[in-house]
Short mmCIF file of C-alpha atoms and ligand atoms in Angstrom, two decimals:
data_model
loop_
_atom_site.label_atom_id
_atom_site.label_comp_id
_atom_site.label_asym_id
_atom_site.label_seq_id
_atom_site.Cartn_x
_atom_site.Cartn_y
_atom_site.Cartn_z
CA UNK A 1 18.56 13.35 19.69
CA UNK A 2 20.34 15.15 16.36
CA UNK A 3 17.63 14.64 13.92
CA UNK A 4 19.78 16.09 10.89
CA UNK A 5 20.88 14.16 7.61
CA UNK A 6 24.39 13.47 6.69
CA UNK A 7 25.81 16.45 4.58
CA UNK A 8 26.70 14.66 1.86
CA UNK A 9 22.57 13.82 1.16
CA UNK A 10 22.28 17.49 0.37
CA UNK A 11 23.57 17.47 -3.22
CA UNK A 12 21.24 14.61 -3.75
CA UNK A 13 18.32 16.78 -2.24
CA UNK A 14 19.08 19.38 -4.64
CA UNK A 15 19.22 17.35 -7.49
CA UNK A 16 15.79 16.12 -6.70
CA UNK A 17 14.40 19.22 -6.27
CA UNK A 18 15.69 20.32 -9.42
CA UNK A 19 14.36 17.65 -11.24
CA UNK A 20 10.56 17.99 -9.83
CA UNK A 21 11.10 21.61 -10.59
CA UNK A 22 11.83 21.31 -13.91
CA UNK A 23 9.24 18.36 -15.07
CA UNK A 24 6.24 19.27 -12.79
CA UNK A 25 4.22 21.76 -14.56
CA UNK A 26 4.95 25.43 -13.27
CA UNK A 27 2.78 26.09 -9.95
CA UNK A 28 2.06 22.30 -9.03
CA UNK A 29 1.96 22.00 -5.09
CA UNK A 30 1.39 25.89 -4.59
CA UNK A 31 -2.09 27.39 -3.64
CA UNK A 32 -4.42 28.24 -6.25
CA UNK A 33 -2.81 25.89 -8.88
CA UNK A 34 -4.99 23.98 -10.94
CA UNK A 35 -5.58 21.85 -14.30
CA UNK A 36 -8.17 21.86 -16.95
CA UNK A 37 -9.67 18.44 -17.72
CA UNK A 38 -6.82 17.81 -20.58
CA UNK A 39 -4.01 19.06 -18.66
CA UNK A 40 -4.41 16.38 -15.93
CA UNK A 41 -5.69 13.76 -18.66
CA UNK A 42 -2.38 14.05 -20.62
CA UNK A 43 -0.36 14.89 -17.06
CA UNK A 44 -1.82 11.61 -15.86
CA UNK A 45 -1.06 9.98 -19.10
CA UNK A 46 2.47 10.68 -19.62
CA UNK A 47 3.92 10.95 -15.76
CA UNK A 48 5.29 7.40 -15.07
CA UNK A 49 6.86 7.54 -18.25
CA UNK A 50 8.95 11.10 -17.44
CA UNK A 51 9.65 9.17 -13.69
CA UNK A 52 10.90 6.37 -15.73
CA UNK A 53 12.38 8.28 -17.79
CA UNK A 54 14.55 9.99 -14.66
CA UNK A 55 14.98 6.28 -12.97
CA UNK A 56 13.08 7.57 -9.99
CA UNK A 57 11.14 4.58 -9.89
CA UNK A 58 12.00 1.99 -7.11
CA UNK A 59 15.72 3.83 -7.33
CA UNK A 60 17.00 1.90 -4.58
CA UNK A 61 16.74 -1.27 -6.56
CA UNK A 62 20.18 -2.23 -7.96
CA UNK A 63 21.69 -0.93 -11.27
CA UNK A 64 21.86 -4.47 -13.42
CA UNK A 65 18.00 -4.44 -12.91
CA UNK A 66 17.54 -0.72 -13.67
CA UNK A 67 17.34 0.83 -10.34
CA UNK A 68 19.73 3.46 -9.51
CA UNK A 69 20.98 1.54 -6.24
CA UNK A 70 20.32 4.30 -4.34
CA UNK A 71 21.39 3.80 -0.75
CA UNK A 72 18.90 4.08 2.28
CA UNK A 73 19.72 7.57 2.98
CA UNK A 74 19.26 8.60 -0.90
CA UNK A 75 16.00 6.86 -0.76
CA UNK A 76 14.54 8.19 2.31
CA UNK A 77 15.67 11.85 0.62
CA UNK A 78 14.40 10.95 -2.49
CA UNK A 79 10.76 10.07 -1.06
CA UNK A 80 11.01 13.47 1.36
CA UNK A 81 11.29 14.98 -1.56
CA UNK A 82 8.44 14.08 -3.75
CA UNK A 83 6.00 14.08 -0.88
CA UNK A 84 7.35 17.92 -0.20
CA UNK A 85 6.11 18.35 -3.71
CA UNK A 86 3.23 16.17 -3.66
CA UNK A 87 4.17 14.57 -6.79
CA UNK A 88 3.17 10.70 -7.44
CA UNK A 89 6.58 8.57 -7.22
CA UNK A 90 5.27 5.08 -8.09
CA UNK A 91 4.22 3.02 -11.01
CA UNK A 92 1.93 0.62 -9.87
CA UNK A 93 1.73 -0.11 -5.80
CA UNK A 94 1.27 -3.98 -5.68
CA UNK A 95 4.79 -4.05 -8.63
CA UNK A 96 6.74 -1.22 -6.97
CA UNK A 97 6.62 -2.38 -3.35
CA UNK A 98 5.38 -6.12 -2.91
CA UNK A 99 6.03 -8.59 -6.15
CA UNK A 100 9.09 -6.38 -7.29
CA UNK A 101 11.25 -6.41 -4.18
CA UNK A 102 10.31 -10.26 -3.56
CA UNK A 103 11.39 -11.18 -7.12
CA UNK A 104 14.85 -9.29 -6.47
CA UNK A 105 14.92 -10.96 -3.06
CA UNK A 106 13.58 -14.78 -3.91
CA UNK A 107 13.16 -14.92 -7.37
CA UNK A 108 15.41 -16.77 -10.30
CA UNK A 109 17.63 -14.74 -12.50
CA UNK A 110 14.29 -15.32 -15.64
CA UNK A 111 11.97 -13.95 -13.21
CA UNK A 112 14.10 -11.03 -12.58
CA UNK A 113 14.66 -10.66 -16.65
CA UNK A 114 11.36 -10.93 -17.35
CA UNK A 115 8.94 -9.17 -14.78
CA UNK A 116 11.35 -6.39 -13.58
CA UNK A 117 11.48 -3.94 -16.60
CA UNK A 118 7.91 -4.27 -16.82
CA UNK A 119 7.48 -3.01 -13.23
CA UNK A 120 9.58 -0.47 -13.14
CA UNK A 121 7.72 1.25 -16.63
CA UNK A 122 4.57 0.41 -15.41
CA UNK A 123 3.74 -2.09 -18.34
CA UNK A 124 2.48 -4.56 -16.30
CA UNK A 125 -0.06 -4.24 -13.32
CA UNK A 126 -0.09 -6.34 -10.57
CA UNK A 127 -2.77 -7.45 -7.81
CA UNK A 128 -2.11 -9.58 -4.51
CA UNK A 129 -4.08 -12.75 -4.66
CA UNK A 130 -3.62 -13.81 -0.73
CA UNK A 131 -6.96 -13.31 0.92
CA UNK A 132 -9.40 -16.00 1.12
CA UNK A 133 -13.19 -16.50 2.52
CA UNK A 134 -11.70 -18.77 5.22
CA UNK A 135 -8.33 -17.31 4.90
CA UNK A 136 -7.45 -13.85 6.13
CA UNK A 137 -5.52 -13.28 9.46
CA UNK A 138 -4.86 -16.99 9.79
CA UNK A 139 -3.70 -17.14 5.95
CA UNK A 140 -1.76 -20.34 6.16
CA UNK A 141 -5.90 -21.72 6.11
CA UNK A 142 -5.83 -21.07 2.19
CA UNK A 143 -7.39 -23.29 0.24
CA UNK A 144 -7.25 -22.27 -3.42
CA UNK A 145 -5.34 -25.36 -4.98
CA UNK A 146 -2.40 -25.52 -8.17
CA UNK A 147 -1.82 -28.76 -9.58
CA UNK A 148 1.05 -29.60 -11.79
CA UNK A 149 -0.10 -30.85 -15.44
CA UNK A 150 3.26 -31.27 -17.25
CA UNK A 151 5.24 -28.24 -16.91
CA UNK A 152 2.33 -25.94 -15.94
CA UNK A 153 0.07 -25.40 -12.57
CA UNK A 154 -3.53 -25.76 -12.99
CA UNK A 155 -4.98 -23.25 -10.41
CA UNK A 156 -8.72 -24.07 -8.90
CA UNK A 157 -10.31 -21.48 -5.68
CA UNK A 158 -11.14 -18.37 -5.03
CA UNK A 159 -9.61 -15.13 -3.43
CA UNK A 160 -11.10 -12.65 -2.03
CA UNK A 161 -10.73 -8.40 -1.09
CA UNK A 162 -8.31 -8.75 -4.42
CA UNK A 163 -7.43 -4.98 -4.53
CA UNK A 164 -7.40 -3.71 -8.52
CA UNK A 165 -7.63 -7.14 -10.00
CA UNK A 166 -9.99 -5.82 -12.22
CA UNK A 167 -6.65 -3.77 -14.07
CA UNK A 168 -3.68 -6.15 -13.27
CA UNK A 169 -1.91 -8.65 -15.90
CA UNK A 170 -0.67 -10.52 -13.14
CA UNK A 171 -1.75 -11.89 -9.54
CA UNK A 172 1.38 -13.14 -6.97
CA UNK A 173 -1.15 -15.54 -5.68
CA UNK A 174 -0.79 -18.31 -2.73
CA UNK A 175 -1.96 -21.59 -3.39
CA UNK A 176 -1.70 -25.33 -1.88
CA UNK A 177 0.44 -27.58 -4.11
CA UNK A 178 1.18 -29.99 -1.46
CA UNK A 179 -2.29 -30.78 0.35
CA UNK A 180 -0.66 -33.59 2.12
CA UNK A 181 2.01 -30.93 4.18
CA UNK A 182 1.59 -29.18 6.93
CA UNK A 183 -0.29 -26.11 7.32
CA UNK A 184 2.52 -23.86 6.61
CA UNK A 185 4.09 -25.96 4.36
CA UNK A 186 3.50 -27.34 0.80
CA UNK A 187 2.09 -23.82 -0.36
CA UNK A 188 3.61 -21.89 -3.18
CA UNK A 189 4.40 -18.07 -4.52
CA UNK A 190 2.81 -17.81 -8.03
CA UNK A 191 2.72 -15.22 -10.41
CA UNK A 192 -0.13 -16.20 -12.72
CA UNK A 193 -1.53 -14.07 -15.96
CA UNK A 194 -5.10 -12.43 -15.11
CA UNK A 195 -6.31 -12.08 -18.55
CA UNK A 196 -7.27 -15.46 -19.48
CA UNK A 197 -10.16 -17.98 -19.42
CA UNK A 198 -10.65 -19.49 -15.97
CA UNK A 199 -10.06 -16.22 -14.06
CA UNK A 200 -13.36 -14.33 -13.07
CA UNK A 201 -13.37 -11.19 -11.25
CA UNK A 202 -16.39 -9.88 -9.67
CA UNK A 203 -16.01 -6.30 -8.12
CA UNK A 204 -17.37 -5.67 -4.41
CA UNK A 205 -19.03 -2.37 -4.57
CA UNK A 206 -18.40 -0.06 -1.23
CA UNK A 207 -20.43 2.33 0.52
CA UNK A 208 -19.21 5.08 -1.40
CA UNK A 209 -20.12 3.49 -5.05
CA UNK A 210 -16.37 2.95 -5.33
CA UNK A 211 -15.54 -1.17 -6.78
CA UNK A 212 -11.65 -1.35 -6.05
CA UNK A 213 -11.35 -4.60 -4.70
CA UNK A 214 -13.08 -7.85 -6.21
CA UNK A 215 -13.40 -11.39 -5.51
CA UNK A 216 -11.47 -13.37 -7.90
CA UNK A 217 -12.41 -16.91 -8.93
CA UNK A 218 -10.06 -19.66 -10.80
CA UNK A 219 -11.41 -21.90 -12.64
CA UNK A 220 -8.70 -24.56 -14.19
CA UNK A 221 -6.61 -21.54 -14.75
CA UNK A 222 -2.78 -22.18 -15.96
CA UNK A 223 0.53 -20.98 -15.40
CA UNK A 224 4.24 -21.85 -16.10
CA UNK A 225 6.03 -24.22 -14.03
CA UNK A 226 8.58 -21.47 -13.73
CA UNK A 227 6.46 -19.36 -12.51
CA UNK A 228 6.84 -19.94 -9.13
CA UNK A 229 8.70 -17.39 -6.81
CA UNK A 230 11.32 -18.95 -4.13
CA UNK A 231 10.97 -22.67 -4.84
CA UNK A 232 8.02 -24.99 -4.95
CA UNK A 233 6.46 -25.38 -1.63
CA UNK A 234 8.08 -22.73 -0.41
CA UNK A 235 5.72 -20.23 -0.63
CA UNK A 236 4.89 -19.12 3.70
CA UNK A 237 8.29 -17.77 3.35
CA UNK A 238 8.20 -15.90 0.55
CA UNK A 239 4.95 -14.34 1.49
CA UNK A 240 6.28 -13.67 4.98
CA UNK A 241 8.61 -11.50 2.88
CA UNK A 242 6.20 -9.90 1.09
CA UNK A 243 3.84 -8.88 3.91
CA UNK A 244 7.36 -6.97 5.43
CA UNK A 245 7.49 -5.14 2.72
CA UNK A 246 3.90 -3.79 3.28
CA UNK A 247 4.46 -3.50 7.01
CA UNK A 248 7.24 -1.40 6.67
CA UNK A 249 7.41 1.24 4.09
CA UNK A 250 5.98 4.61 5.55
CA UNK A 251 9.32 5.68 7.10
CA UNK A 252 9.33 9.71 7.60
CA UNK A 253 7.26 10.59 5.02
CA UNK A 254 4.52 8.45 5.82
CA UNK A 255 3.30 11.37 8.13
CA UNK A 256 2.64 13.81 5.65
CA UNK A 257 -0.67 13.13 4.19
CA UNK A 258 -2.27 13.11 7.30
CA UNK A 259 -0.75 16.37 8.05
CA UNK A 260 -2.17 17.63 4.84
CA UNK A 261 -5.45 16.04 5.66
CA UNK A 262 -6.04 17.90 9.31
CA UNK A 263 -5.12 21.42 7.76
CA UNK A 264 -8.16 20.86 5.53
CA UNK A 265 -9.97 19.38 8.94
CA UNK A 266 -8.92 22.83 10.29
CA UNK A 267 -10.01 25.00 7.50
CA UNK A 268 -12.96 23.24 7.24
CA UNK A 269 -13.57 24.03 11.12
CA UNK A 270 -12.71 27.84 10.62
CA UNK A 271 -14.85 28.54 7.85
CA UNK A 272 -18.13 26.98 10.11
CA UNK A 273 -16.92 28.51 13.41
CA UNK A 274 -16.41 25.13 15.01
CA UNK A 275 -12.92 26.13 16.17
CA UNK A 276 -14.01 28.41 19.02
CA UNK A 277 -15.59 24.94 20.68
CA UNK A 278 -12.88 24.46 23.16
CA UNK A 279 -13.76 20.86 23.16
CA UNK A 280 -13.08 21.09 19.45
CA UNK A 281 -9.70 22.45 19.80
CA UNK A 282 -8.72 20.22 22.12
CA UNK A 283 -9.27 17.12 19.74
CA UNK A 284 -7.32 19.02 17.11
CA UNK A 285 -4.49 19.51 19.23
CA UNK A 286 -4.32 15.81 20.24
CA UNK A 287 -4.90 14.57 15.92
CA UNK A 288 -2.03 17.19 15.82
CA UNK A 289 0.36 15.77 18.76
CA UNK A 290 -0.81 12.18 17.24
CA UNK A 291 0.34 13.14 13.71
CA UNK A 292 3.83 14.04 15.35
CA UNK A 293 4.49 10.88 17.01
CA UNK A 294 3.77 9.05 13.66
CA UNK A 295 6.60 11.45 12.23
CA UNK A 296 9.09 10.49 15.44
CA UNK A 297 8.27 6.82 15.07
CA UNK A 298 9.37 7.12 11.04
CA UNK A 299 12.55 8.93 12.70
CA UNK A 300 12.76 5.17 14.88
CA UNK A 301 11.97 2.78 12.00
CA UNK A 302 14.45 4.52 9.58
CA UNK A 303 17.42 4.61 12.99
CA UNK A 304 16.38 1.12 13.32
CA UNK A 305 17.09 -0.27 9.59
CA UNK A 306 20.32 2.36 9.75
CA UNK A 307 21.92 0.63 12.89
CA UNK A 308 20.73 -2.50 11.73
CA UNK A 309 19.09 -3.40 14.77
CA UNK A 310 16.13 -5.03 12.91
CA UNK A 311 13.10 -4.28 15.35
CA UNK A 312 11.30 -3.92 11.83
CA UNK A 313 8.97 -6.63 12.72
CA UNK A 314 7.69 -4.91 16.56
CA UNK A 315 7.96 -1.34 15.44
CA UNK A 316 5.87 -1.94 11.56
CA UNK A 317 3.11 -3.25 14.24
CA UNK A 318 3.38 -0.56 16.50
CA UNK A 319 3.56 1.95 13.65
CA UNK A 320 0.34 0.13 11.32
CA UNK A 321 -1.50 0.08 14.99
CA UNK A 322 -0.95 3.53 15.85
CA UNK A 323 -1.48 5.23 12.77
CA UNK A 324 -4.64 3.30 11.72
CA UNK A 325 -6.39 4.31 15.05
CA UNK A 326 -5.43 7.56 14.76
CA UNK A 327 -6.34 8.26 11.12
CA UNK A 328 -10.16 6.80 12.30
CA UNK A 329 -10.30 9.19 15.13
CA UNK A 330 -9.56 12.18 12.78
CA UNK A 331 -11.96 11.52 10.17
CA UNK A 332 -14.41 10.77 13.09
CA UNK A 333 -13.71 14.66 14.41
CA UNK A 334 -13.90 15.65 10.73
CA UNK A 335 -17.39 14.69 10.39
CA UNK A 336 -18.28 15.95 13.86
CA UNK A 337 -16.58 19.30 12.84
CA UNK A 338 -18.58 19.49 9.29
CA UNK A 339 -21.92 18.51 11.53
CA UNK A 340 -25.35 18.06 9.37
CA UNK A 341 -23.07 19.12 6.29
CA UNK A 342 -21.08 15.85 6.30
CA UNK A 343 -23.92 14.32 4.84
CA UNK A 344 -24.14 16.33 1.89
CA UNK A 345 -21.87 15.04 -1.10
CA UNK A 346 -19.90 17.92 -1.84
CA UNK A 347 -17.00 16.21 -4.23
CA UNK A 348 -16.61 16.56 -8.06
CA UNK A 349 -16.52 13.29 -9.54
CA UNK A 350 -13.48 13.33 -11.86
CA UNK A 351 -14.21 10.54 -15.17
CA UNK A 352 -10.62 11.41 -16.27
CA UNK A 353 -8.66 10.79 -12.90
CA UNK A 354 -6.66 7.36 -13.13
CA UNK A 355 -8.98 4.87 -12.18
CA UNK A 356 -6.92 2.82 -9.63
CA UNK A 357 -7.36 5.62 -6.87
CA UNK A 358 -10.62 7.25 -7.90
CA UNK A 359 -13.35 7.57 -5.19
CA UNK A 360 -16.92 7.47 -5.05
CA UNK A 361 -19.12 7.90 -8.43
CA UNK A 362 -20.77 10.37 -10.87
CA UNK A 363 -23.67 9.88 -8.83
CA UNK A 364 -22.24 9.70 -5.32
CA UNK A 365 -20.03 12.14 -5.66
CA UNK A 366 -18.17 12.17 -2.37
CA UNK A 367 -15.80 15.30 -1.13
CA UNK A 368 -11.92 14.68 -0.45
CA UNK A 369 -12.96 14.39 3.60
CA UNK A 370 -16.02 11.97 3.33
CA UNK A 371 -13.87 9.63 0.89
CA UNK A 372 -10.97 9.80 3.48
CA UNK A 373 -13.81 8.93 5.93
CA UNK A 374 -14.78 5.91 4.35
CA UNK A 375 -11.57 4.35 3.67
CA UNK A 376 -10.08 5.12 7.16
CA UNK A 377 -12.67 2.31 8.46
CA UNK A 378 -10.68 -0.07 6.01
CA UNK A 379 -7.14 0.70 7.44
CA UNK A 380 -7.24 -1.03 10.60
CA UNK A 381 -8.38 -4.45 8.48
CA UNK A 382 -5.83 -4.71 5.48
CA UNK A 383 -2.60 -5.38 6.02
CA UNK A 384 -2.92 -7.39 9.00
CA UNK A 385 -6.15 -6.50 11.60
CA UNK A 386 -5.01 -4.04 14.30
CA UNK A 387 -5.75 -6.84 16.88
CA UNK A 388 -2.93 -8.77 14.98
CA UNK A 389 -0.82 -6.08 15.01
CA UNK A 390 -1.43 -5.68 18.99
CA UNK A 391 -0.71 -9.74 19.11
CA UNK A 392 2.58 -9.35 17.91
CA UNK A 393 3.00 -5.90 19.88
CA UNK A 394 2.26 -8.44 22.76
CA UNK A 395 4.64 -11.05 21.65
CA UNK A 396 7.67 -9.37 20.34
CA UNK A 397 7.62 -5.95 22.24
CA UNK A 398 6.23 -6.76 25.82
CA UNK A 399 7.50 -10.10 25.68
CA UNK A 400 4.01 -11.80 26.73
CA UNK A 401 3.65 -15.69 25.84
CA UNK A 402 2.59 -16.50 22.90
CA UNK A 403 -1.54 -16.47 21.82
CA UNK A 404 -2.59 -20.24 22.73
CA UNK A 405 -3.30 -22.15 19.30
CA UNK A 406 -6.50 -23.87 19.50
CA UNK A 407 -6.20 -26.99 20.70
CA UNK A 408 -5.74 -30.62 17.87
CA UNK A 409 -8.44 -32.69 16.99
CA UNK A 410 -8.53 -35.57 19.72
CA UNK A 411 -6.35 -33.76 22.00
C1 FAD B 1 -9.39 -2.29 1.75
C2 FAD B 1 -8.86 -3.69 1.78
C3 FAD B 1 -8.03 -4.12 0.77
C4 FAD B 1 -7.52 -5.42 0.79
N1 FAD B 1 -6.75 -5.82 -0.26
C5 FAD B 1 -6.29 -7.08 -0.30
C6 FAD B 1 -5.55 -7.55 -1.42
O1 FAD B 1 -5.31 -6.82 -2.38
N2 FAD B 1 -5.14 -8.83 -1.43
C7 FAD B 1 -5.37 -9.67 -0.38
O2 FAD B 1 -4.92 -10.81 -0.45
N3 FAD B 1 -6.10 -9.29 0.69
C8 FAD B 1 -6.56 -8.01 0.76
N4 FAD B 1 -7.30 -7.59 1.84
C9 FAD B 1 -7.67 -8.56 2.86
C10 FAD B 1 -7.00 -8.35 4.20
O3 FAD B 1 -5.66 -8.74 4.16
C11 FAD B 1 -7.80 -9.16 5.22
O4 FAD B 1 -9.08 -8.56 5.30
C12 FAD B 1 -7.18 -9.18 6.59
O5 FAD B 1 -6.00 -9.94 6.59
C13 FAD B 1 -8.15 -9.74 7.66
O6 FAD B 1 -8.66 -10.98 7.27
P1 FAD B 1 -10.23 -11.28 7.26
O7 FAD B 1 -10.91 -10.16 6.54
O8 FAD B 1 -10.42 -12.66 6.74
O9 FAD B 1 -10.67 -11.20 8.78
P2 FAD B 1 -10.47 -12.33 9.88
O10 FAD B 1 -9.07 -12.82 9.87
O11 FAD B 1 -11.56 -13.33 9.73
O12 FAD B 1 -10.70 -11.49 11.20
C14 FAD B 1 -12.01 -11.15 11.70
C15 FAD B 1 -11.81 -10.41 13.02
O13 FAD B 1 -11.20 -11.32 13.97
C16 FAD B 1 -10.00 -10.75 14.49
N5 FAD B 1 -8.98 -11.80 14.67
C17 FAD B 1 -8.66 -12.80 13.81
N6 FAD B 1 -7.67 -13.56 14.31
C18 FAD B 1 -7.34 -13.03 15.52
C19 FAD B 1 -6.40 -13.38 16.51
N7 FAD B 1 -5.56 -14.40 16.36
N8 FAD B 1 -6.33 -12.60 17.63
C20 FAD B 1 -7.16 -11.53 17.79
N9 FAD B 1 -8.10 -11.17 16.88
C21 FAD B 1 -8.19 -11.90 15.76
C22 FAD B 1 -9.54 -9.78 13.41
O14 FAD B 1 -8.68 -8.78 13.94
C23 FAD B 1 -10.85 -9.22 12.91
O15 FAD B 1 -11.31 -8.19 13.76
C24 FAD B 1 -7.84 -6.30 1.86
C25 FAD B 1 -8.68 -5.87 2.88
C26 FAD B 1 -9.20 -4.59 2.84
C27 FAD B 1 -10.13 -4.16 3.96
#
């Protein structure tokens, strides 16, 4: 197996790497570096505008919409490079990697005009609206409705888990517009303005005091006729598109985090003495040996969109499955490594860090490890459950028959 890049990536690398070097302030990444209160205030304040400023944001996508067109290889160098650094490469998740790339791939030449530039600045934040009480695995049960009224869509239901709805300006939202169409059919892509009357969003508070998902509520809401991504109707499509997209982006630097993560783990169990437990040790070796099979299976998704042999589908499973499992089992040793002191709340609760991926509260003020913790019981659910994940391991890898549908009404 030759793992190495082509050579002609390496001028690219470099002019990455001198880029981060000169707009990151001096010592970011290294040991020992840190910020006072402002310097991360204005830091956080002013850094999608310097990455939008260098077109760094979603560079792959092509020129006429202000990407840089970067091919696959220049993108997969361009992410290995800011997550060597450990410096933030995105404007807004739910813009960035969902609504943005299914507008370029679905949407009409006005969408494109008219939502792109405010993704790729950051000016507009997003939120998924797919979820539903009745409606999560099997999402084609959704029952949130949009009627036409003249040349607008008058949107009644509720969503649910709505990740930072409480920030965004827009939702890409799935609703019924044909109730008389099959399941799968007769549902539509919508991007529909948040801040108006009708939409209500009530936060769901976590154990860890932390609100970043909500149920939404629509109550007559409205939205333009033109609005609607991919053609009226034609919305299971478009969202199968979009739920790719989330499947599949980790690649080879999708690793790295975690690797981060278990050298704290091991600090952690060096400064408490845990490490001479041989029982210990051997758990860290296998989160170890598990965090370098995620990095060889990045290695197989990014060979398999190369060669164009589009296992995407089977291998995003495998990979979602495999790393959400993992990343459970390693917080699980993290708290049995930090014993009795895992229940002391150790973090600093940081009132100036940008809201969308703060933890905890003032007053439950949990550390980096506990917050990881929490959240790594959430990863096996969003995203499609790890039992769906093994269903279509089943199906498309192993080539078992398909999971019986429940059986008609009458039949
Ligand atoms: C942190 C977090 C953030 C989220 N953010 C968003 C968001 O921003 N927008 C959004 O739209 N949604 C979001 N979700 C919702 C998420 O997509 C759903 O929770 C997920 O699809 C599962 O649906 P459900 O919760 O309705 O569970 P269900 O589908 O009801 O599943 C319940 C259990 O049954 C199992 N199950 C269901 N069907 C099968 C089957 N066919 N075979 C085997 N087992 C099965 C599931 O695996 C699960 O264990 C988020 C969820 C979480 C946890």
């Amino acid at each position: 197996m030759d793992l190495s890049y082509p050579p002609e990536t390496e001028p690219f690398r470099k002019e990455i790497r001198a880029w981060l070097a000169d707009h990151l302030p001096e010592g970011w990444g290294t040991p020992g570096f840190s910020m006072t209160r402002e310097e991360r205030k204005a830091f956080n304040a002013s850094w999608t505008e310097t990455l939008f400023a260098g077109g760094w944001i979603c560079a792959s996508w092509p020129k006429e919409y202000g990407g840089k067109g970067l091919s696959l290889m220049e993108s997969v160098v361009l992410n290995e490079e800011f997550a060597r650094a450990q410096a933030p490469l995105r404007a807004d998740f739910f813009g960035d990697t969902l609504v943005g790339p299914t507008i370029l791939q679905w949407g009409t030449e006005e969408q494109k005009q008219h939502f792109i530039p405010g993704i790729l600045n950051g000016t507009i934040s997003w939120c998924q609206g797919f979820s539903e009480p009745d409606a999560g695995s099997d999402l084609a049960s959704l029952k949130t409705r949009a009627e036409l009224d003249g040349d607008e869509w008058v949107i009644n239901g509720q969503k649910v888990w709505t990740t930072q709805a409480q920030f965004a300006d827009y939702i890409f939202l799935l609703a019924r517009t044909d109730p008389d169409a099959p399941k799968h059919a007769g549902i539509s892509y919508l991007l529909v303005p948040m801040k108006q009357p009708g939409v209500e969003v009530r936060p769901i508070e976590q154990v860890d005091g932390s609100a970043d998902f909500n149920e939404v509520f629509f109550t007559n809401v409205r939205c333009p006729r033109a609005n609607v991504v991919g053609g009226e109707h034609n919305g299971w499509k478009v969202a199968m598109t979009t739920l790719g997209f989330e499947r599949g982006s980790s690649a080879t630097t999708g690793h790295r985090r975690f690797l981060r993560e278990l050298d704290q783990i091991i600090a952690a169990a060096r400064a408490n003495g845990r490490v001479e437990d041989p029982l210990i040790r051997q758990r860290l070796a296998t989160a170890w040996s598990k965090v370098k099979i995620m990095e060889i299976n990045g290695y197989r998704s990014l060979t398999d969109s190369l060669n164009g042999t589009h296992h995407t589908a089977a291998l995003g499973a495998c990979n979602k499955m495999f790393w959400t499992e993992t990343h459970q089992q390693t917080m699980e040793l993290a708290l049995d490594i930090l014993g009795m002191d895992a229940q002391v709340l150790t973090g600093s609760f940081d009132p100036d860090a940008d809201e969308r991926v703060q933890r905890g509260r003032d007053d439950y003020p949990v550390s980096d490890l506990q917050a990881s913790f929490f959240f790594s019981r959430s990863e096996t659910i969003w995203g499609g459950t790890a039992e769906i994940q093994r269903n279509i391991v089943g199906e498309r890898v192993l080539g078992l028959p398909k999971e019986p549908k429940p059986a008609a009404a009458g039949a």
